[in-house]
Short mmCIF file of C-alpha atoms and ligand atoms in Angstrom, two decimals:
data_model
loop_
_atom_site.label_atom_id
_atom_site.label_comp_id
_atom_site.label_asym_id
_atom_site.label_seq_id
_atom_site.Cartn_x
_atom_site.Cartn_y
_atom_site.Cartn_z
CA MET A 1 -11.20 20.37 7.02
CA LYS A 2 -13.39 20.38 3.65
CA ILE A 3 -13.66 17.68 1.97
CA PHE A 4 -14.59 17.27 -1.94
CA ASN A 5 -15.77 14.94 -4.26
CA PRO A 6 -12.89 14.46 -6.73
CA ALA A 7 -15.47 13.23 -9.24
CA ASN A 8 -17.45 16.60 -9.38
CA GLU A 9 -15.25 18.68 -6.89
CA GLU A 10 -18.16 19.17 -4.70
CA LEU A 11 -18.03 19.65 -0.92
CA ILE A 12 -19.03 16.42 0.72
CA ALA A 13 -18.12 17.19 4.30
CA GLU A 14 -16.18 19.60 7.02
CA VAL A 15 -14.63 17.88 9.57
CA ALA A 16 -12.60 19.33 12.88
CA GLU A 17 -8.97 18.94 12.40
CA ASP A 18 -7.34 18.04 15.97
CA SER A 19 -5.51 20.40 17.64
CA VAL A 20 -1.72 19.44 19.55
CA ASP A 21 -4.03 19.48 22.86
CA GLU A 22 -6.52 16.94 21.14
CA VAL A 23 -4.15 14.80 19.77
CA GLY A 24 -2.15 14.55 23.16
CA ALA A 25 -5.34 13.94 24.96
CA LYS A 26 -5.96 10.36 22.37
CA TYR A 27 -2.93 9.73 23.21
CA LYS A 28 -3.22 9.76 27.34
CA LYS A 29 -6.46 7.67 26.57
CA ALA A 30 -4.91 5.32 24.53
CA ARG A 31 -1.90 4.71 26.80
CA LYS A 32 -4.27 3.67 29.62
CA ALA A 33 -6.76 1.59 27.39
CA GLN A 34 -3.70 -0.24 26.51
CA ALA A 35 -2.51 -1.20 29.75
CA GLU A 36 -5.31 -3.15 30.03
CA TRP A 37 -6.08 -4.45 26.48
CA ALA A 38 -2.60 -6.46 26.98
CA LYS A 39 -4.02 -8.55 30.12
CA VAL A 40 -7.13 -9.30 27.65
CA ARG A 41 -6.51 -13.00 25.99
CA VAL A 42 -5.26 -13.04 22.18
CA GLU A 43 -8.40 -15.20 21.41
CA ASP A 44 -10.58 -12.57 22.94
CA ARG A 45 -8.88 -9.82 21.04
CA ILE A 46 -9.22 -11.86 17.86
CA ALA A 47 -12.89 -12.21 18.59
CA VAL A 48 -13.33 -8.45 18.31
CA VAL A 49 -11.32 -8.61 15.00
CA GLN A 50 -13.69 -11.06 14.17
CA LYS A 51 -16.72 -8.94 14.64
CA PHE A 52 -15.15 -6.04 13.11
CA HIS A 53 -14.43 -8.34 9.87
CA ASP A 54 -18.34 -9.04 10.11
CA TYR A 55 -19.43 -5.40 10.07
CA LEU A 56 -17.32 -4.80 7.10
CA GLU A 57 -19.02 -7.30 5.24
CA SER A 58 -22.44 -6.02 6.40
CA ASN A 59 -21.95 -2.89 5.52
CA LYS A 60 -19.75 -3.08 2.20
CA THR A 61 -22.14 -1.15 0.14
CA GLU A 62 -22.36 1.77 2.27
CA LEU A 63 -18.80 2.19 2.79
CA ALA A 64 -18.12 0.83 -1.04
CA SER A 65 -19.85 4.57 -1.68
CA VAL A 66 -18.28 6.59 1.22
CA LEU A 67 -15.08 5.55 -0.20
CA THR A 68 -15.78 6.69 -3.60
CA SER A 69 -17.25 9.56 -2.92
CA GLU A 70 -14.29 10.75 -1.30
CA VAL A 71 -11.06 9.39 -3.29
CA GLY A 72 -13.05 8.78 -6.35
CA LYS A 73 -12.18 5.00 -7.01
CA PRO A 74 -14.50 3.22 -9.29
CA LEU A 75 -17.40 1.68 -6.96
CA LYS A 76 -16.53 -1.71 -8.23
CA GLN A 77 -13.03 -1.23 -6.97
CA SER A 78 -14.02 0.27 -3.73
CA VAL A 79 -16.46 -2.98 -3.13
CA GLY A 80 -12.95 -5.34 -4.29
CA GLU A 81 -10.61 -3.21 -1.93
CA LEU A 82 -12.85 -4.20 1.03
CA ALA A 83 -13.50 -7.96 0.38
CA GLY A 84 -9.58 -8.31 -0.17
CA ALA A 85 -9.31 -6.58 3.38
CA ARG A 86 -11.73 -8.58 4.91
CA SER A 87 -9.60 -12.05 3.00
CA ARG A 88 -6.46 -10.41 5.04
CA ILE A 89 -8.55 -10.01 8.13
CA ARG A 90 -8.84 -13.67 7.92
CA PHE A 91 -5.75 -14.07 7.74
CA PHE A 92 -4.97 -12.80 10.78
CA ILE A 93 -7.49 -14.30 12.53
CA LYS A 94 -6.26 -17.76 11.91
CA GLU A 95 -2.42 -17.18 12.26
CA SER A 96 -2.09 -14.48 15.02
CA ALA A 97 -2.95 -16.67 18.22
CA ASP A 98 0.15 -19.46 17.26
CA LEU A 99 2.71 -16.90 16.14
CA LEU A 100 2.13 -14.88 19.26
CA ALA A 101 2.10 -17.57 21.89
CA GLU A 102 4.67 -18.03 24.29
CA GLU A 103 7.66 -20.89 22.73
CA VAL A 104 9.26 -22.56 24.69
CA VAL A 105 12.43 -23.62 22.72
CA MET A 106 14.75 -25.26 25.00
CA SER A 107 13.89 -27.28 27.72
CA SER A 108 16.47 -29.59 29.33
CA ASN A 109 17.49 -30.52 32.52
CA SER A 110 16.93 -28.34 34.87
CA MET A 111 17.24 -25.29 32.17
CA THR A 112 14.23 -23.60 30.11
CA GLU A 113 14.43 -20.77 27.72
CA LYS A 114 11.20 -19.50 26.02
CA ILE A 115 10.27 -16.36 24.09
CA GLN A 116 7.37 -14.49 25.10
CA TYR A 117 5.88 -11.66 21.92
CA GLU A 118 4.71 -8.76 24.01
CA PRO A 119 3.12 -5.78 22.93
CA LEU A 120 5.17 -2.69 21.72
CA GLY A 121 2.42 -0.41 23.14
CA VAL A 122 0.56 2.35 21.95
CA ILE A 123 1.72 2.79 18.07
CA ALA A 124 0.79 5.76 15.12
CA ASN A 125 -0.57 4.63 12.10
CA ILE A 126 0.03 6.99 9.77
CA SER A 127 -1.75 6.27 6.38
CA ALA A 128 -1.95 6.83 2.64
CA TRP A 129 -5.64 7.71 0.62
CA ASN A 130 -4.60 5.08 -2.16
CA TYR A 131 -6.01 1.75 -0.56
CA PRO A 132 -7.07 2.89 3.36
CA TYR A 133 -8.65 -0.62 4.15
CA LEU A 134 -6.06 -2.55 2.85
CA VAL A 135 -3.15 -0.58 3.85
CA GLY A 136 -4.81 0.04 7.16
CA VAL A 137 -5.50 -3.43 7.77
CA ASN A 138 -2.08 -4.31 7.59
CA VAL A 139 -1.08 -2.39 10.17
CA PHE A 140 -3.69 -1.70 12.67
CA ILE A 141 -5.25 -5.29 12.66
CA PRO A 142 -2.21 -6.91 13.75
CA ALA A 143 -1.04 -4.34 15.98
CA LEU A 144 -4.71 -4.77 17.73
CA ILE A 145 -4.59 -8.65 18.35
CA ALA A 146 -1.33 -8.20 19.56
CA GLY A 147 -2.23 -6.00 22.30
CA ASN A 148 -1.08 -2.35 21.29
CA ALA A 149 -3.53 0.63 20.99
CA VAL A 150 -3.12 2.56 17.34
CA LEU A 151 -3.56 6.09 17.08
CA TYR A 152 -4.58 6.05 13.04
CA LYS A 153 -3.87 9.16 11.21
CA PRO A 154 -5.88 8.89 7.51
CA SER A 155 -4.79 10.75 4.97
CA GLU A 156 -6.50 14.09 4.65
CA TYR A 157 -8.07 12.87 1.41
CA SER A 158 -9.32 9.56 2.81
CA THR A 159 -10.53 11.13 6.44
CA LEU A 160 -14.32 9.68 6.07
CA THR A 161 -13.26 6.09 5.65
CA GLY A 162 -10.99 6.57 8.38
CA LEU A 163 -13.97 7.49 10.45
CA GLU A 164 -15.99 4.93 9.29
CA ILE A 165 -13.63 2.35 10.17
CA ALA A 166 -13.26 4.09 13.88
CA ARG A 167 -17.06 3.51 14.10
CA ALA A 168 -16.77 -0.03 12.65
CA PHE A 169 -14.94 -1.03 15.63
CA SER A 170 -16.85 0.52 18.43
CA ASP A 171 -19.69 -1.44 16.83
CA ALA A 172 -17.74 -4.56 17.09
CA GLY A 173 -16.57 -3.89 20.99
CA LEU A 174 -13.31 -2.75 20.59
CA PRO A 175 -12.80 -0.97 24.10
CA GLU A 176 -12.67 2.60 24.07
CA GLY A 177 -9.62 4.21 23.28
CA LEU A 178 -7.63 1.64 21.75
CA PHE A 179 -7.97 2.42 18.00
CA GLN A 180 -8.38 6.66 17.53
CA VAL A 181 -8.92 8.29 14.60
CA VAL A 182 -6.39 11.75 14.32
CA VAL A 183 -7.78 14.24 11.91
CA GLY A 184 -5.88 16.04 9.96
CA LYS A 185 -2.97 16.91 7.49
CA ALA A 186 0.57 17.00 8.07
CA GLY A 187 0.12 18.71 11.14
CA ALA A 188 -1.65 16.31 12.79
CA GLY A 189 0.97 13.57 11.60
CA GLN A 190 3.73 15.80 13.48
CA ALA A 191 1.70 16.20 16.47
CA LEU A 192 1.59 12.51 16.58
CA ILE A 193 5.25 12.00 15.99
CA GLU A 194 5.87 14.65 19.09
CA LEU A 195 4.41 12.05 21.26
CA PRO A 196 6.34 9.35 22.78
CA LEU A 197 5.03 6.36 21.22
CA ASP A 198 6.32 2.80 21.00
CA GLY A 199 6.42 2.35 17.66
CA TYR A 200 5.85 3.95 14.22
CA PHE A 201 4.02 2.51 11.41
CA PHE A 202 4.02 4.93 8.01
CA THR A 203 2.49 4.00 4.16
CA GLY A 204 3.36 6.81 1.99
CA SER A 205 5.53 8.74 -0.15
CA HIS A 206 9.25 8.22 -0.07
CA ALA A 207 9.64 12.81 1.12
CA THR A 208 7.09 12.22 3.93
CA GLY A 209 8.63 9.03 5.06
CA GLN A 210 12.34 10.20 4.97
CA ARG A 211 11.19 13.37 6.91
CA ILE A 212 9.29 10.99 9.93
CA TYR A 213 12.33 8.64 9.67
CA GLU A 214 14.83 11.43 10.84
CA ALA A 215 11.88 12.92 13.58
CA VAL A 216 11.57 9.20 14.86
CA ALA A 217 15.44 7.89 14.84
CA PRO A 218 16.00 9.77 18.51
CA LYS A 219 12.94 7.70 19.86
CA MET A 220 14.92 4.54 19.36
CA VAL A 221 11.53 2.74 18.61
CA PRO A 222 10.41 0.51 15.69
CA CYS A 223 9.22 1.81 13.12
CA GLN A 224 8.40 0.91 9.65
CA MET A 225 8.46 2.82 6.19
CA GLU A 226 5.65 1.56 3.11
CA LEU A 227 6.45 3.78 0.47
CA GLY A 228 6.71 4.60 -3.32
CA GLY A 229 7.55 2.71 -6.19
CA LYS A 230 8.78 2.89 -9.63
CA ASP A 231 8.10 -1.01 -10.40
CA PRO A 232 9.23 -2.34 -13.94
CA LEU A 233 7.53 -5.16 -16.13
CA TYR A 234 9.70 -6.93 -18.62
CA VAL A 235 7.78 -8.87 -21.68
CA THR A 236 10.90 -11.78 -22.53
CA ASP A 237 10.46 -12.47 -26.38
CA GLU A 238 8.79 -16.44 -25.16
CA ASN A 239 5.34 -15.46 -24.42
CA ALA A 240 2.80 -17.59 -26.96
CA ASP A 241 -0.03 -15.21 -26.07
CA MET A 242 0.73 -11.79 -26.39
CA ALA A 243 -2.51 -10.44 -26.09
CA LYS A 244 -2.71 -12.00 -22.37
CA VAL A 245 -0.07 -10.22 -21.38
CA ALA A 246 -0.67 -7.11 -22.67
CA ALA A 247 -4.39 -7.26 -21.07
CA ALA A 248 -2.41 -8.23 -17.78
CA ALA A 249 0.37 -5.07 -17.99
CA ALA A 250 -2.11 -2.37 -19.10
CA GLU A 251 -4.50 -3.75 -15.86
CA GLY A 252 -1.61 -3.37 -13.97
CA ALA A 253 -0.50 0.09 -15.19
CA PHE A 254 -4.04 1.39 -15.46
CA TYR A 255 -6.03 -0.19 -11.95
CA ASN A 256 -7.14 2.59 -9.50
CA ASN A 257 -6.00 4.85 -12.10
CA GLY A 258 -2.37 4.28 -11.57
CA GLN A 259 -2.61 5.17 -7.65
CA SER A 260 -0.99 1.91 -6.35
CA CYS A 261 2.39 1.77 -4.88
CA CYS A 262 3.06 -1.79 -6.46
CA ALA A 263 0.92 -0.19 -10.16
CA VAL A 264 3.42 -1.19 -12.96
CA GLU A 265 5.38 2.06 -13.91
CA ARG A 266 7.70 1.44 -16.40
CA ILE A 267 7.15 -1.84 -19.34
CA TYR A 268 10.25 -3.05 -20.78
CA VAL A 269 9.67 -4.99 -23.84
CA HIS A 270 11.94 -7.56 -25.98
CA GLU A 271 12.59 -5.86 -29.53
CA ASN A 272 11.45 -9.55 -31.11
CA VAL A 273 7.94 -9.15 -29.59
CA TYR A 274 7.85 -5.09 -29.27
CA ASP A 275 5.37 -4.71 -32.22
CA ALA A 276 3.26 -7.53 -31.22
CA PHE A 277 2.87 -6.33 -27.81
CA MET A 278 2.09 -2.84 -28.03
CA GLU A 279 -0.78 -3.82 -30.71
CA SER A 280 -2.27 -5.71 -28.18
CA PHE A 281 -1.58 -3.06 -25.33
CA LEU A 282 -3.28 -0.13 -27.15
CA GLU A 283 -6.22 -1.24 -27.75
CA GLU A 284 -6.38 -2.69 -24.32
CA VAL A 285 -5.96 0.85 -23.10
CA LYS A 286 -8.27 2.04 -25.62
CA SER A 287 -11.41 -0.45 -24.12
CA PHE A 288 -11.13 1.45 -20.51
CA LYS A 289 -13.92 3.46 -19.91
CA VAL A 290 -12.90 6.69 -17.96
CA GLY A 291 -15.90 8.24 -16.62
CA SER A 292 -17.80 8.69 -13.22
CA PRO A 293 -16.77 6.22 -10.55
CA THR A 294 -20.31 5.09 -9.81
CA ASP A 295 -20.78 3.99 -13.28
CA GLU A 296 -20.78 0.26 -13.44
CA ASP A 297 -18.58 0.21 -16.63
CA THR A 298 -15.95 2.54 -15.29
CA PHE A 299 -12.40 1.57 -15.22
CA ILE A 300 -10.67 4.80 -14.55
CA GLY A 301 -12.41 7.30 -11.94
CA PRO A 302 -10.44 11.14 -11.54
CA LEU A 303 -7.33 10.93 -10.08
CA THR A 304 -7.93 11.76 -5.88
CA ARG A 305 -5.61 14.74 -6.19
CA GLY A 306 -6.22 17.45 -8.97
CA GLN A 307 -2.77 18.90 -8.35
CA GLN A 308 -1.65 15.54 -9.43
CA ALA A 309 -2.38 16.24 -12.82
CA ILE A 310 0.43 18.88 -13.09
CA VAL A 311 3.06 16.26 -12.23
CA ILE A 312 1.77 13.72 -14.67
CA GLU A 313 1.89 16.39 -17.63
CA GLY A 314 5.47 17.74 -16.64
CA GLN A 315 6.37 14.27 -17.05
CA ILE A 316 4.94 13.68 -20.26
CA GLN A 317 6.14 17.23 -21.45
CA ASP A 318 10.01 16.22 -20.25
CA ALA A 319 9.41 12.66 -22.22
CA VAL A 320 8.02 14.54 -25.50
CA SER A 321 10.79 17.16 -25.57
CA LYS A 322 13.09 14.39 -24.85
CA GLY A 323 12.18 12.60 -28.00
CA ALA A 324 9.29 10.07 -26.73
CA LYS A 325 6.10 9.29 -29.22
CA LEU A 326 2.80 10.08 -27.80
CA GLU A 327 0.46 7.14 -28.10
CA LEU A 328 -2.57 7.60 -26.50
CA GLY A 329 -3.78 10.54 -24.20
CA GLY A 330 -1.18 13.22 -22.53
CA LYS A 331 -3.77 15.38 -20.82
CA ALA A 332 -5.73 16.18 -18.13
CA ILE A 333 -9.95 16.01 -19.35
CA SER A 334 -11.30 19.27 -18.52
CA GLY A 335 -13.72 19.32 -15.47
CA PRO A 336 -15.55 19.30 -13.26
CA GLY A 337 -13.63 16.33 -11.71
CA HIS A 338 -10.07 15.25 -11.84
CA TYR A 339 -10.53 13.50 -15.07
CA PHE A 340 -6.92 12.33 -17.03
CA GLU A 341 -6.63 10.78 -20.52
CA PRO A 342 -5.05 7.17 -20.17
CA THR A 343 -1.50 8.17 -21.70
CA VAL A 344 0.98 5.77 -23.04
CA LEU A 345 4.47 6.86 -24.33
CA SER A 346 6.84 5.28 -26.17
CA ASN A 347 10.45 5.59 -27.38
CA VAL A 348 10.88 6.32 -24.23
CA ASN A 349 14.33 5.99 -22.37
CA GLU A 350 15.82 6.42 -18.74
CA GLU A 351 16.99 9.83 -19.32
CA MET A 352 13.16 10.66 -18.91
CA ILE A 353 11.69 11.70 -15.76
CA ILE A 354 9.01 9.51 -16.94
CA MET A 355 10.78 6.23 -16.52
CA LYS A 356 12.54 7.39 -13.05
CA ASP A 357 9.89 9.31 -10.79
CA GLU A 358 6.63 8.11 -9.44
CA SER A 359 4.04 8.81 -11.64
CA PHE A 360 1.11 7.80 -9.96
CA GLY A 361 -1.54 8.37 -12.47
CA PRO A 362 -2.81 6.65 -15.46
CA VAL A 363 0.63 7.03 -17.74
CA ILE A 364 3.52 4.59 -18.52
CA GLY A 365 5.96 4.09 -20.88
CA VAL A 366 7.00 1.28 -22.87
CA GLN A 367 10.58 0.92 -23.74
CA LYS A 368 12.34 -1.73 -26.57
CA VAL A 369 14.87 -3.45 -25.13
CA ALA A 370 17.42 -5.54 -27.10
CA ASN A 371 18.15 -8.60 -24.75
CA ASP A 372 17.35 -9.93 -21.20
CA ASP A 373 20.79 -8.28 -19.91
CA HIS A 374 19.43 -4.94 -21.02
CA ALA A 375 16.21 -5.19 -19.51
CA ILE A 376 17.86 -6.18 -16.39
CA GLN A 377 20.08 -3.26 -16.73
CA LEU A 378 17.46 -0.66 -16.66
CA MET A 379 14.94 -2.08 -14.53
CA GLN A 380 17.46 -2.15 -12.00
CA ASP A 381 18.34 1.46 -12.45
CA THR A 382 16.04 2.88 -10.37
CA GLU A 383 16.06 4.52 -6.47
CA TYR A 384 12.97 2.29 -5.67
CA GLY A 385 12.86 -1.28 -4.87
CA LEU A 386 9.20 -2.05 -4.17
CA THR A 387 8.46 -4.93 -7.16
CA ALA A 388 9.62 -6.02 -10.43
CA SER A 389 7.85 -8.26 -12.68
CA VAL A 390 8.76 -10.65 -15.57
CA TYR A 391 6.71 -12.10 -17.93
CA SER A 392 8.12 -15.31 -20.13
CA ASP A 393 6.82 -18.94 -21.10
CA SER A 394 9.88 -20.53 -19.54
CA TYR A 395 10.46 -20.06 -15.99
CA GLU A 396 14.38 -20.53 -15.54
CA ARG A 397 14.51 -17.70 -17.60
CA ALA A 398 12.06 -15.25 -15.91
CA GLU A 399 13.83 -16.74 -12.24
CA SER A 400 17.44 -15.88 -13.12
CA ILE A 401 16.39 -12.27 -14.07
CA MET A 402 13.87 -12.43 -10.71
CA ASP A 403 16.94 -13.46 -8.78
CA LYS A 404 18.98 -10.31 -9.82
CA MET A 405 16.14 -7.87 -8.67
CA ASN A 406 16.80 -5.71 -5.45
CA VAL A 407 13.60 -5.34 -4.27
CA GLY A 408 10.99 -6.96 -1.77
CA THR A 409 8.42 -8.30 -4.11
CA VAL A 410 8.74 -10.42 -7.68
CA TYR A 411 6.35 -11.52 -9.87
CA TRP A 412 6.24 -14.00 -12.38
CA ASN A 413 3.61 -13.89 -15.18
CA CYS A 414 1.45 -11.58 -12.55
CA CYS A 415 1.82 -7.91 -11.36
CA ASP A 416 0.52 -5.58 -9.01
CA ARG A 417 -0.74 -8.02 -6.22
CA VAL A 418 -0.28 -8.24 -3.04
CA SER A 419 -1.24 -11.35 -0.97
CA ALA A 420 -1.37 -11.76 3.29
CA ASN A 421 0.29 -15.05 3.09
CA VAL A 422 3.79 -13.66 1.88
CA PRO A 423 5.61 -10.50 3.51
CA TRP A 424 5.21 -6.65 1.80
CA SER A 425 8.19 -4.67 1.81
CA GLY A 426 10.08 -2.20 0.07
CA ARG A 427 13.89 -1.67 -0.29
CA LYS A 428 15.78 1.65 -0.88
CA HIS A 429 13.61 4.44 -1.52
CA SER A 430 10.65 1.98 -0.94
CA GLY A 431 11.04 1.59 2.48
CA PHE A 432 11.84 -0.95 5.27
CA GLY A 433 10.64 -3.99 7.23
CA SER A 434 7.50 -5.94 6.46
CA THR A 435 4.01 -6.35 6.86
CA LEU A 436 1.84 -8.92 5.96
CA SER A 437 2.93 -12.76 7.12
CA HIS A 438 3.94 -13.79 9.67
CA ILE A 439 6.84 -11.29 9.90
CA GLY A 440 4.23 -8.78 9.78
CA ILE A 441 2.27 -10.30 12.70
CA ARG A 442 5.36 -10.25 14.85
CA ALA A 443 6.42 -6.72 13.76
CA PHE A 444 3.96 -5.18 16.36
CA THR A 445 5.72 -7.23 19.01
CA ARG A 446 8.72 -6.86 21.12
CA PRO A 447 10.36 -10.53 21.93
CA LYS A 448 11.19 -11.52 25.79
CA ALA A 449 13.66 -14.29 26.43
CA TRP A 450 13.10 -15.98 29.51
CA HIS A 451 15.74 -17.88 30.91
CA LEU A 452 14.41 -20.19 33.81
CA ARG A 453 16.87 -22.59 35.47
CA GLU A 454 14.82 -24.44 38.55
CA GLY A 455 16.70 -24.87 41.70
P1 NAD B 1 1.88 11.33 1.54
O1 NAD B 1 3.82 10.83 2.17
O2 NAD B 1 1.49 12.44 1.11
O3 NAD B 1 1.02 11.27 2.85
C1 NAD B 1 0.95 9.83 3.58
C2 NAD B 1 0.41 10.53 5.32
O4 NAD B 1 1.58 11.28 5.56
C3 NAD B 1 -0.90 11.10 5.10
O5 NAD B 1 -1.63 11.04 6.02
C4 NAD B 1 -0.28 12.66 5.11
O6 NAD B 1 -1.12 13.55 6.19
C5 NAD B 1 1.18 12.08 6.39
N1 NAD B 1 1.99 13.28 6.20
C6 NAD B 1 2.40 14.09 5.63
N2 NAD B 1 3.11 14.95 6.05
C7 NAD B 1 3.75 14.63 7.22
C8 NAD B 1 4.77 14.97 8.35
N3 NAD B 1 5.41 16.05 7.93
N4 NAD B 1 4.32 14.04 9.41
C9 NAD B 1 3.52 13.71 9.69
N5 NAD B 1 2.74 13.29 8.66
C10 NAD B 1 2.73 13.22 7.43
O7 NAD B 1 1.18 10.08 0.57
P2 NAD B 1 0.25 9.34 0.09
O8 NAD B 1 0.05 10.98 -1.19
O9 NAD B 1 -1.06 9.72 0.86
O10 NAD B 1 0.07 8.41 -0.71
C11 NAD B 1 0.68 7.64 -1.91
C12 NAD B 1 2.21 7.87 -1.80
O11 NAD B 1 2.12 6.56 -0.77
C13 NAD B 1 2.49 7.18 -2.99
O12 NAD B 1 3.97 7.04 -2.86
C14 NAD B 1 2.66 5.03 -2.92
O13 NAD B 1 3.31 4.55 -3.45
C15 NAD B 1 2.45 5.54 -1.21
N6 NAD B 1 2.23 4.02 -0.63
C16 NAD B 1 2.89 2.95 -0.62
C17 NAD B 1 1.89 1.58 -0.39
C18 NAD B 1 3.26 0.54 0.30
O14 NAD B 1 2.59 -0.39 0.91
N7 NAD B 1 4.59 0.49 -0.25
C19 NAD B 1 1.27 1.77 -0.22
C20 NAD B 1 -0.14 2.82 -0.36
C21 NAD B 1 0.55 4.00 -0.95
#
């Protein structure tokens, strides 16, 4: 498998894809290793994860540079991703022992009832390229702490990072076989699905997620799906500092080149503040430096996948043909490198693809709305259900809007944000099941109920 740098389209590595037999051999090794790992005390498993965390800290510069070289993420954002991943690992280290301990829930006379949290066994973690460390640690860290073995399938666009993660675990002293990388494209993922695994944890697009869920369903094992989004952000007409709101919305839409599952993908603005918002918003987007991801001041690097430019240009053409106004950008920048102009469209409406399908790039549509009811109706008019954000100086007003959102996460005066303390989950085409929080720790266990009567 050839790996190219999206910033200059140069070949940076060639790695061998795993054959079906090789994936099968990795599974056998994982099965054996897991049986032993399950007997290790949680505290000792956590000690290994602590060493993994420390390795990421000590090697952050090199690891960020590998990540940037294969996905094109600005170096500063790669360093930020590694810092975010370490902070999540610290959350798991702090919270897991208590959450995985046996719980005596009832004890009276001669009867005791308790809950034991057993590992699932060997699980598949099929992952995406846009935040390989962040979405990766959400799954493989709590899975390993809970006593599972993980067959980790990185995206074909972040394979080198996947291999670095395996190296970090090996350096941390994780017993062999417990974390193995399955190298390859869709075929390698399919090989994992053929195996009799005990759980499937997928991060990626809705289309692939649906295919995997269908294939896994007959196995009757746990399956979680963290999929795409078309996340709305609404600006009410109660915002004293419109420049601040516009700056936050622009960052939410364009951070990581818009290639975030919870990127702001649709903006709705109350008509009373529309002009003020637009003025600041366009200023902000114009200030974003597009360039080489290794330049210190670059905010927007290349798209990770060159072919996404065709999808984005198609969405822009569809919108313009239906009456949208191109305020900024609009096209790919000629190579080398998969660069795309930061693009803003106004006068958009819900008939346009750009307000319906995930764009996953540096492009955003801004729509004027008459009132909160109009905003709510449009925000909810989507197949997705990942996040929704409301900017308003009035919490009561924002709360009544957030309350009506059928999504896994709502934001007041913030956006494009994930925290380890609360569950990360989608609804509808954005998936199901949760990672992070106490729910995302126990997700990697099977509860066993013990009913114990003495005498
Ligand atoms: P993708 O669906 O193309 O690929 C995801 C993974 O699935 C890759 O490892 C890929 O090789 C593998 N795969 C592809 N076809 C397969 C098959 N038939 N069987 C088994 N495995 C297969 O997604 P992507 O382009 O890597 O990631 C971008 C998508 O992920 C976006 O939609 C984004 O919103 C979503 N995402 C969601 C979250 C979340 O937390 N909800 C986080 C990150 C990314």
